Amino acid sequence: MASPSPQGRSFTVRGVAAGLGVGTVICSANMYFGLQTGWVSIMSMPSSLMGFAIFQLLKPHLQFPFTPVENVLVQSVAGGMAIMPLGCGFVGVIPAMNYLLGADEQGPLSLSMWQLIVWSIGLCYFGVVFAVPLRHQVIIRERLRFPSGFSTAVLIRVLHGRGQSSSAQELDAAAKGGFASLADSDDDPLLVDETSSNVADEEPEAASKDVDWAYNMKLLLVSFLVSGIFTICNYFLPILRDLPIFGTVAASTWLWTLNPSLAYVGQGIIMGTETTLHMTLGAVVGWGILSPLAKKKGWAPGPVDDWENGSKGWIVWVSLAIMLVDAVVSLAYVALRPLFANHATRAFTTLREWSQRSRIAALFERSHQYSPIPHGEEDQDEPATLDDDDASIASNDENVGLDDAPAEQQVSTRIVTWGLLASVLLCILTTRIVFGDLVPLYAVVTAVLMALVLSIMGVRALGETDLNPVSGISKLAQLFFALIIPQSHKSSVLINLVAGAISEAVS
């Protein structure tokens, strides 16, 4: 029988190795789809399930049980690798430097393998370290929902919790901004000796859990097999990649074809209806209305697939304008709403205090109001007032979450400060090593400082809507540098791309 996991063991070599293995698969998939569509997915729930399945298969050979906290480690490592194609600019900025920069713009710029590695090291630590000081504000104090994180926590709890899902009260609390705790209901940590409970009572529940995860893994493998066979067929039958569903004339003239890739079907399932329906509407408006209109009016007289003179390049400017305006408005709302909310709260509090002092509130009170007598204080002459209650509640709100974890499990302020400073310097240094004098030092420093500010809005948007506006944040950074860097500068476009990449990495 495997020995129980030692108390507090949350970082293990086997967990990191499993996370790297799962993350490699997801990173490869994101690189493939990111280069085609610009979209990547962190896939936190699939990575949690795959990590759990790996250790379930290896269960007879484990020295100590696979715990929920270790499952979080696997998911975190896999998620960090999954987002690398976007965070390091491999699906956007790097291809643009190589294919879109002209000779008069210091291009084309092809980075070597070691330059890409150095560039990635400088970007990957920057955003991770800066996320640590934001945790207490957005998770502990403001209690933002982070729907994907909550769903992943519930999944891990179900996988490790003897098949029992969260109660309705827990789900409702989390929906209102609470936490998806991985702790048991009796406040004991999950890193406990599983042999201490009644074995006879756990056998049916353990069997149910084994059936659940086995069924999910079987479904995952079947989907993997079907998609793989279909992809191989597409490789040997290229016609399947561009089906002329609207006729051969529309396919050759307007590029109206269908690529029935099951991988896109899976990506659409992950992205959800809200995003995919908007993308479908954009495809209809852009390629079904604007593209023929630009061709007919002579705004884009060249072939449709020509980026220079065709409608394919023309509608890109329309889409960029739409996304830029949406990013400005959305991020401005996220940034300014807390300020207006604080001012509104203070104004309401001031008005209430003034009404109480002026006895205006007493006019609307009933004459038979009663106040409960505190237990053990019947001789108290003056009952507790509403202001005292409000002060108590406010005090509790201010102190909530300060001790949400033991001191040994929290990252100290000193480590965060030095770590953030070191990551900023590392980002600046690696950028200078890779691009040299092509990107001035002041531009790199400005991009880093701006990325810190924009990332706060990105985290808040992610916590409230479950969508991280990475693309919008990078476009805001690029717009800012387009205003401060003169067009006569020979590296203006390259500086713009680097600034956008740094903003994406931090967000």
Coordinates of C-alpha atoms in Angstrom, one line a residue:
M1 CA 0.0 0.0 0.0
A2 CA 1.3 3.5 -0.9
S3 CA 2.3 5.6 2.0
P4 CA 0.4 8.9 2.5
S5 CA 1.7 12.1 1.1
P6 CA 3.6 14.2 3.6
Q7 CA 1.8 17.2 4.9
G8 CA 2.3 20.2 2.7
R9 CA 4.0 18.4 -0.2
S10 CA 2.7 20.4 -3.2
F11 CA 5.8 20.7 -5.4
T12 CA 7.1 17.4 -6.7
V13 CA 9.4 16.4 -9.5
R14 CA 6.9 14.0 -10.8
G15 CA 4.2 16.7 -10.9
V16 CA 6.5 19.0 -12.9
A17 CA 7.4 16.2 -15.3
A18 CA 3.8 15.3 -15.9
G19 CA 2.9 19.0 -16.4
L20 CA 5.7 19.4 -18.9
G21 CA 4.5 16.4 -20.8
V22 CA 0.9 17.5 -21.0
G23 CA 2.0 21.1 -21.6
T24 CA 4.1 20.0 -24.6
V25 CA 1.1 18.5 -26.3
I26 CA -1.1 21.5 -25.7
C27 CA 1.7 24.0 -26.6
S28 CA 2.1 22.2 -30.0
A29 CA -1.6 22.4 -30.6
N30 CA -1.7 26.0 -29.7
M31 CA 1.2 26.8 -32.0
Y32 CA -0.5 25.1 -34.9
F33 CA -3.8 26.8 -34.4
G34 CA -2.3 30.1 -33.3
L35 CA -0.4 30.5 -36.6
Q36 CA -3.6 29.9 -38.5
T37 CA -6.2 31.8 -36.5
G38 CA -4.3 33.8 -33.9
W39 CA -6.3 32.1 -31.1
V40 CA -4.8 30.0 -28.3
S41 CA -6.4 28.3 -25.3
I42 CA -4.8 27.5 -22.0
M43 CA -7.0 24.3 -21.7
S44 CA -6.8 24.2 -17.9
M45 CA -9.6 21.7 -17.5
P46 CA -8.3 19.2 -20.1
S47 CA -4.8 19.5 -18.6
S48 CA -6.1 18.8 -15.1
L49 CA -8.0 15.7 -16.4
M50 CA -5.0 14.4 -18.4
G51 CA -2.7 14.9 -15.4
F52 CA -5.1 13.0 -13.2
A53 CA -5.4 10.2 -15.7
I54 CA -1.6 9.8 -15.9
F55 CA -1.2 9.3 -12.2
Q56 CA -4.2 7.0 -12.1
L57 CA -2.5 4.8 -14.6
L58 CA 0.7 4.9 -12.5
K59 CA -1.1 4.5 -9.2
P60 CA 0.2 1.0 -8.4
H61 CA 3.8 2.3 -8.7
L62 CA 3.5 5.6 -6.7
Q63 CA 5.3 6.0 -3.5
F64 CA 2.7 8.4 -2.1
P65 CA -0.8 9.3 -3.4
F66 CA -1.5 11.9 -6.0
T67 CA -3.1 14.8 -4.2
P68 CA -5.4 17.7 -5.4
V69 CA -2.7 20.2 -4.7
E70 CA -0.3 18.2 -6.9
N71 CA -2.9 18.1 -9.6
V72 CA -3.0 21.9 -9.4
L73 CA 0.8 21.9 -9.9
V74 CA 0.4 19.7 -13.0
Q75 CA -2.3 22.0 -14.4
S76 CA -0.2 25.1 -13.7
V77 CA 2.9 23.8 -15.4
A78 CA 0.8 22.6 -18.4
G79 CA -1.0 25.9 -18.6
G80 CA 2.2 27.9 -18.5
M81 CA 3.5 25.9 -21.5
A82 CA 0.2 26.1 -23.3
I83 CA 0.2 29.9 -23.4
M84 CA 3.9 30.2 -24.5
P85 CA 3.0 30.6 -28.3
L86 CA 1.0 33.7 -27.5
G87 CA 3.1 35.0 -24.5
C88 CA 6.4 34.8 -26.4
G89 CA 4.9 36.2 -29.6
F90 CA 5.5 33.0 -31.7
V91 CA 2.0 33.2 -33.3
G92 CA 2.0 37.0 -34.0
V93 CA 5.0 39.2 -33.5
I94 CA 7.8 36.8 -34.6
P95 CA 6.1 35.8 -37.9
A96 CA 5.3 39.5 -38.6
M97 CA 9.0 40.4 -38.2
N98 CA 10.0 37.6 -40.6
Y99 CA 7.3 38.0 -43.3
L100 CA 5.8 41.5 -43.1
L101 CA 8.7 43.8 -42.4
G102 CA 10.2 45.3 -45.5
A103 CA 13.8 46.2 -46.2
D104 CA 13.1 49.9 -45.3
E105 CA 11.7 48.8 -42.0
Q106 CA 14.8 46.8 -40.8
G107 CA 13.3 43.6 -42.1
P108 CA 12.8 40.8 -42.8
L109 CA 14.1 39.9 -39.4
S110 CA 14.8 36.2 -38.8
L111 CA 15.8 35.3 -35.2
S112 CA 18.0 32.3 -34.5
M113 CA 17.1 29.5 -32.1
W114 CA 19.2 30.9 -29.3
Q115 CA 17.7 34.4 -29.8
L116 CA 14.2 33.0 -29.5
I117 CA 15.2 31.2 -26.3
V118 CA 16.7 34.3 -24.8
W119 CA 13.7 36.3 -25.9
S120 CA 11.3 33.8 -24.3
I121 CA 13.2 33.7 -21.0
G122 CA 12.9 37.5 -20.7
L123 CA 9.2 37.5 -21.3
C124 CA 8.0 34.4 -19.4
Y125 CA 9.2 35.4 -16.0
F126 CA 8.0 39.0 -16.3
G127 CA 4.3 38.4 -16.3
V128 CA 4.4 35.5 -13.8
V129 CA 6.2 37.5 -11.1
F130 CA 3.9 40.6 -11.5
A131 CA 0.8 38.4 -11.0
V132 CA 1.8 37.6 -7.4
P133 CA 1.1 41.1 -5.9
L134 CA -2.2 41.3 -7.9
R135 CA -3.5 38.1 -6.3
H136 CA -4.4 39.7 -2.9
Q137 CA -6.3 42.6 -4.5
V138 CA -8.3 40.8 -7.2
I139 CA -8.9 37.4 -5.5
I140 CA -8.9 38.0 -1.8
R141 CA -10.3 41.6 -1.5
E142 CA -12.4 42.1 -4.6
R143 CA -13.2 38.4 -4.9
L144 CA -13.4 38.4 -8.7
R145 CA -15.0 35.2 -10.1
F146 CA -12.4 33.9 -12.6
P147 CA -14.9 31.4 -14.0
S148 CA -12.4 29.1 -15.7
G149 CA -10.3 28.9 -12.5
F150 CA -13.3 28.1 -10.5
S151 CA -14.5 25.4 -12.9
T152 CA -11.0 23.9 -12.9
A153 CA -11.0 23.8 -9.1
V154 CA -14.4 22.1 -9.1
L155 CA -13.2 19.5 -11.6
I156 CA -10.1 18.7 -9.5
R157 CA -12.2 18.5 -6.4
V158 CA -14.6 16.1 -8.0
L159 CA -11.8 13.9 -9.3
H160 CA -10.2 13.7 -5.9
G161 CA -13.2 14.1 -3.7
R162 CA -14.6 10.5 -3.9
G163 CA -17.0 11.5 -6.8
Q164 CA -18.8 14.2 -4.8
S165 CA -19.3 17.5 -6.5
S166 CA -19.6 20.8 -4.8
S167 CA -22.8 21.7 -3.0
A168 CA -25.3 24.2 -4.3
Q169 CA -24.3 26.7 -1.6
E170 CA -20.6 26.5 -2.7
L171 CA -21.4 27.0 -6.3
D172 CA -23.7 29.9 -5.5
A173 CA -21.0 31.5 -3.3
A174 CA -18.4 31.1 -6.0
A175 CA -20.7 32.6 -8.6
K176 CA -21.1 35.7 -6.4
G177 CA -17.3 36.0 -6.1
G178 CA -16.4 33.4 -3.5
F179 CA -13.7 30.8 -3.7
A180 CA -13.7 27.3 -5.1
S181 CA -11.9 25.8 -2.2
L182 CA -10.1 22.5 -2.5
A183 CA -10.3 22.0 1.2
D184 CA -12.7 19.5 2.8
S185 CA -15.8 20.8 4.5
D186 CA -14.3 20.2 8.0
D187 CA -11.5 22.7 7.2
D188 CA -8.9 20.0 7.1
P189 CA -6.5 20.1 4.2
L190 CA -6.7 17.7 1.5
L191 CA -3.3 16.4 2.1
V192 CA -4.5 13.8 4.7
D193 CA -4.0 10.2 5.3
E194 CA -6.7 8.5 3.2
T195 CA -6.4 5.3 5.2
S196 CA -7.7 7.0 8.3
S197 CA -11.3 6.9 7.0
N198 CA -13.6 3.9 6.9
V199 CA -12.5 1.7 4.0
A200 CA -15.9 0.0 3.7
D201 CA -17.7 3.3 3.2
E202 CA -15.2 4.5 0.6
E203 CA -15.2 1.5 -1.6
P204 CA -18.5 2.3 -3.6
E205 CA -17.5 6.0 -3.9
A206 CA -14.0 5.1 -5.0
A207 CA -15.4 2.7 -7.6
S208 CA -17.7 5.5 -8.9
K209 CA -14.7 7.9 -9.1
D210 CA -12.7 5.3 -11.1
V211 CA -15.6 4.9 -13.5
D212 CA -16.0 8.6 -14.0
W213 CA -12.3 9.3 -14.8
A214 CA -12.0 6.2 -16.9
Y215 CA -15.1 7.2 -19.0
N216 CA -13.7 10.7 -19.5
M217 CA -10.3 9.4 -20.6
K218 CA -12.0 6.9 -23.0
L219 CA -14.0 9.8 -24.5
L220 CA -10.8 11.8 -24.8
L221 CA -8.9 9.0 -26.6
V222 CA -11.8 8.2 -28.9
S223 CA -12.1 11.9 -29.9
F224 CA -8.3 12.0 -30.4
L225 CA -8.4 8.9 -32.6
V226 CA -11.3 10.2 -34.8
S227 CA -9.6 13.6 -35.2
G228 CA -6.3 12.1 -36.1
I229 CA -7.7 9.8 -38.8
F230 CA -9.6 12.8 -40.3
T231 CA -6.4 14.9 -40.3
I232 CA -4.5 12.2 -42.1
C233 CA -7.2 12.0 -44.7
N234 CA -7.0 15.7 -45.2
Y235 CA -3.2 15.4 -45.8
F236 CA -3.7 12.9 -48.6
L237 CA -6.8 14.5 -50.0
P238 CA -6.1 18.3 -50.0
I239 CA -9.5 19.0 -51.6
L240 CA -11.1 18.4 -48.1
R241 CA -9.3 21.5 -46.8
D242 CA -11.2 23.9 -49.1
L243 CA -14.6 22.6 -50.0
P244 CA -16.4 24.9 -52.5
I245 CA -19.8 24.8 -50.6
F246 CA -21.0 27.9 -52.4
G247 CA -19.8 26.8 -55.9
T248 CA -16.5 26.8 -57.7
V249 CA -17.0 30.4 -59.0
A250 CA -17.5 31.8 -55.4
A251 CA -14.6 29.7 -54.2
S252 CA -12.1 30.9 -56.9
T253 CA -13.3 34.6 -57.0
W254 CA -14.2 35.4 -53.4
L255 CA -12.4 32.6 -51.5
W256 CA -15.7 31.3 -50.1
T257 CA -14.6 27.8 -49.0
L258 CA -15.0 25.6 -46.0
N259 CA -12.2 23.8 -44.1
P260 CA -14.1 21.0 -42.2
S261 CA -11.4 20.5 -39.6
L262 CA -12.4 18.7 -36.4
A263 CA -9.7 20.6 -34.6
Y264 CA -11.6 23.9 -35.3
V265 CA -14.7 22.1 -34.0
G266 CA -12.9 21.4 -30.8
Q267 CA -11.5 24.9 -30.5
G268 CA -15.0 26.3 -31.0
I269 CA -16.3 24.1 -28.2
I270 CA -13.7 25.5 -25.9
M271 CA -14.2 29.1 -26.9
G272 CA -18.0 28.9 -26.4
T273 CA -21.0 30.3 -28.3
E274 CA -20.5 33.9 -27.4
T275 CA -17.1 34.2 -29.0
T276 CA -17.7 31.9 -32.0
L277 CA -21.0 33.5 -32.9
H278 CA -19.3 36.9 -33.0
M279 CA -16.6 35.4 -35.2
T280 CA -19.1 34.0 -37.5
L281 CA -20.8 37.3 -37.8
G282 CA -17.5 38.9 -38.6
A283 CA -16.8 36.4 -41.3
V284 CA -20.2 37.1 -42.9
V285 CA -19.8 40.9 -42.8
G286 CA -16.1 40.9 -43.8
W287 CA -16.0 38.3 -46.5
G288 CA -19.7 38.3 -47.6
I289 CA -20.4 42.1 -47.6
L290 CA -17.3 44.2 -47.3
S291 CA -15.0 42.2 -49.6
P292 CA -17.4 42.3 -52.6
L293 CA -18.2 45.9 -51.9
A294 CA -14.6 47.0 -51.9
K295 CA -14.0 45.1 -55.1
K296 CA -17.0 46.7 -56.8
K297 CA -16.3 50.2 -55.6
G298 CA -12.7 50.0 -56.7
W299 CA -11.3 50.5 -53.2
A300 CA -9.4 47.2 -53.6
P301 CA -9.1 46.6 -57.4
G302 CA -6.6 43.7 -57.2
P303 CA -7.3 40.0 -56.7
V304 CA -9.1 39.1 -53.5
D305 CA -6.2 37.2 -52.1
D306 CA -3.7 40.0 -52.7
W307 CA -2.6 41.7 -49.4
E308 CA -1.5 44.8 -51.1
N309 CA -4.3 45.7 -53.6
G310 CA -6.9 43.1 -52.9
S311 CA -9.9 43.1 -50.6
K312 CA -8.2 40.6 -48.3
G313 CA -5.8 43.2 -47.1
W314 CA -8.4 46.0 -47.3
I315 CA -10.8 44.4 -44.8
V316 CA -8.0 43.8 -42.3
W317 CA -7.8 47.6 -41.7
V318 CA -11.5 47.6 -41.0
S319 CA -11.2 44.8 -38.5
L320 CA -8.2 46.5 -36.8
A321 CA -10.1 49.7 -36.4
I322 CA -13.1 47.8 -34.9
M323 CA -10.8 45.8 -32.5
L324 CA -8.9 48.9 -31.5
V325 CA -12.0 51.0 -30.6
D326 CA -13.4 48.0 -28.7
A327 CA -10.2 47.6 -26.8
V328 CA -10.0 51.2 -25.8
V329 CA -13.7 51.4 -24.7
S330 CA -13.6 48.0 -22.8
L331 CA -10.3 48.6 -21.0
A332 CA -11.3 52.1 -20.1
Y333 CA -14.5 50.7 -18.6
V334 CA -12.5 48.2 -16.6
A335 CA -10.0 50.8 -15.4
L336 CA -12.5 53.6 -14.6
R337 CA -15.4 51.6 -13.1
P338 CA -13.6 51.0 -9.7
L339 CA -13.0 54.7 -9.4
F340 CA -16.6 55.6 -10.1
A341 CA -17.8 52.8 -7.8
N342 CA -15.6 54.1 -4.9
H343 CA -16.8 57.7 -5.4
A344 CA -20.4 56.5 -5.5
T345 CA -20.0 54.5 -2.3
R346 CA -18.4 57.5 -0.5
A347 CA -21.2 59.8 -1.8
F348 CA -23.9 57.5 -0.6
T349 CA -22.2 57.1 2.8
T350 CA -21.8 60.8 3.2
L351 CA -25.5 61.4 2.3
R352 CA -26.6 58.7 4.8
E353 CA -24.6 60.2 7.6
W354 CA -25.9 63.7 6.8
S355 CA -29.5 62.4 6.8
Q356 CA -28.9 60.8 10.2
R357 CA -27.4 63.9 11.7
S358 CA -30.2 66.1 10.4
R359 CA -32.9 63.7 11.6
I360 CA -34.3 63.4 8.1
A361 CA -34.2 59.6 8.3
A362 CA -36.3 59.7 11.4
L363 CA -39.3 61.1 9.5
F364 CA -39.5 57.8 7.5
E365 CA -39.1 55.5 10.4
R366 CA -42.1 53.8 12.1
S367 CA -42.9 54.8 15.6
H368 CA -42.9 51.2 17.0
Q369 CA -39.3 50.4 16.1
Y370 CA -37.6 48.0 18.6
S371 CA -34.0 47.2 19.3
P372 CA -32.9 43.8 20.6
I373 CA -31.3 43.8 24.0
P374 CA -27.8 42.3 23.8
H375 CA -27.3 39.2 25.9
G376 CA -25.5 39.8 29.2
E377 CA -25.8 43.6 28.7
E378 CA -29.4 44.4 29.8
D379 CA -28.1 47.3 31.9
Q380 CA -26.5 49.0 29.0
D381 CA -28.0 52.4 28.6
E382 CA -27.2 53.0 25.0
P383 CA -27.8 50.3 22.4
A384 CA -25.5 49.7 19.5
T385 CA -26.0 52.1 16.6
L386 CA -26.1 51.5 12.9
D387 CA -22.9 53.4 12.5
D388 CA -21.2 51.0 14.9
D389 CA -22.4 48.0 12.9
D390 CA -21.3 49.6 9.6
A391 CA -17.9 50.3 11.2
S392 CA -17.6 46.7 12.3
I393 CA -18.6 45.4 8.8
A394 CA -16.2 47.8 7.1
S395 CA -13.4 46.7 9.5
N396 CA -14.2 43.1 8.6
D397 CA -14.2 43.9 4.9
E398 CA -10.8 45.6 5.2
N399 CA -9.2 42.7 7.0
V400 CA -10.9 39.9 5.0
G401 CA -8.4 37.5 3.5
L402 CA -5.3 38.9 5.2
D403 CA -4.7 35.5 6.7
D404 CA -6.1 33.4 3.9
A405 CA -3.1 31.1 4.0
P406 CA -0.4 30.2 6.5
A407 CA 2.6 32.5 6.5
E408 CA 4.9 29.7 5.3
Q409 CA 2.7 29.3 2.2
Q410 CA 2.6 32.9 1.2
V411 CA 5.2 34.7 -0.9
S412 CA 6.8 37.4 1.2
T413 CA 6.8 41.1 0.1
R414 CA 10.6 41.0 -0.1
I415 CA 10.7 38.1 -2.5
V416 CA 8.0 39.8 -4.7
T417 CA 9.8 43.1 -4.7
W418 CA 13.2 41.7 -5.6
G419 CA 11.7 39.2 -8.0
L420 CA 9.7 41.8 -9.9
L421 CA 12.7 44.1 -10.1
A422 CA 14.9 41.2 -11.4
S423 CA 12.2 40.1 -13.9
V424 CA 11.9 43.7 -15.3
L425 CA 15.7 44.0 -15.6
L426 CA 15.9 40.6 -17.2
C427 CA 13.2 41.5 -19.8
I428 CA 15.0 44.7 -20.7
L429 CA 18.4 42.9 -20.9
T430 CA 17.1 40.1 -23.1
T431 CA 15.3 42.5 -25.4
R432 CA 18.6 44.4 -25.9
I433 CA 20.5 41.2 -26.5
V434 CA 18.1 40.0 -29.1
F435 CA 17.4 43.2 -31.0
G436 CA 20.4 45.4 -30.1
D437 CA 20.4 48.9 -31.3
L438 CA 17.3 48.3 -33.5
V439 CA 15.1 49.0 -30.5
P440 CA 16.3 51.9 -28.3
L441 CA 16.6 51.4 -24.6
Y442 CA 14.1 54.1 -23.7
A443 CA 11.5 52.4 -25.9
V444 CA 12.0 49.0 -24.1
V445 CA 11.8 50.7 -20.7
T446 CA 8.6 52.5 -21.7
A447 CA 7.1 49.3 -23.1
V448 CA 7.8 47.5 -19.8
L449 CA 6.3 50.2 -17.6
M450 CA 3.2 50.5 -19.9
A451 CA 2.8 46.7 -19.9
L452 CA 2.6 46.7 -16.1
V453 CA -0.3 49.2 -16.1
L454 CA -2.2 47.5 -18.9
S455 CA -1.8 44.1 -17.3
I456 CA -3.8 45.2 -14.3
M457 CA -6.8 45.9 -16.6
G458 CA -6.3 42.6 -18.3
V459 CA -6.4 40.7 -15.0
R460 CA -9.5 42.5 -13.9
A461 CA -11.2 41.8 -17.2
L462 CA -10.2 38.1 -17.0
G463 CA -11.6 37.9 -13.5
E464 CA -14.9 39.5 -14.4
T465 CA -15.6 38.1 -17.9
D466 CA -13.3 35.1 -18.2
L467 CA -11.8 36.7 -21.3
N468 CA -8.3 38.2 -21.3
P469 CA -8.2 41.0 -23.8
V470 CA -4.6 40.3 -24.7
S471 CA -5.0 41.4 -28.3
G472 CA -6.6 44.7 -27.3
I473 CA -3.9 45.4 -24.7
S474 CA -1.2 44.9 -27.3
K475 CA -3.0 47.1 -29.8
L476 CA -3.2 49.9 -27.2
A477 CA 0.5 49.6 -26.6
Q478 CA 1.2 49.7 -30.3
L479 CA -1.1 52.7 -30.7
F480 CA 0.8 54.5 -27.9
F481 CA 4.1 53.9 -29.6
A482 CA 2.8 54.9 -32.9
L483 CA 2.1 58.3 -31.4
I484 CA 5.5 58.8 -29.6
I485 CA 7.8 57.2 -32.2
P486 CA 8.0 59.3 -35.4
Q487 CA 7.3 57.6 -38.7
S488 CA 10.7 58.8 -39.9
H489 CA 12.4 56.5 -37.4
K490 CA 13.8 53.5 -39.4
S491 CA 12.8 51.0 -36.7
S492 CA 9.4 52.5 -35.9
V493 CA 7.4 49.4 -37.0
L494 CA 9.8 47.0 -35.3
I495 CA 9.6 49.0 -32.0
N496 CA 5.8 48.9 -32.3
L497 CA 5.9 45.1 -32.7
V498 CA 8.2 44.6 -29.7
A499 CA 6.1 46.9 -27.5
G500 CA 3.0 44.8 -28.4
A501 CA 4.8 41.6 -27.7
I502 CA 5.9 42.8 -24.2
S503 CA 2.3 43.8 -23.4
E504 CA 1.0 40.5 -24.5
A505 CA 3.5 38.6 -22.4
V506 CA 2.6 40.5 -19.2
S507 CA -1.1 40.2 -19.8

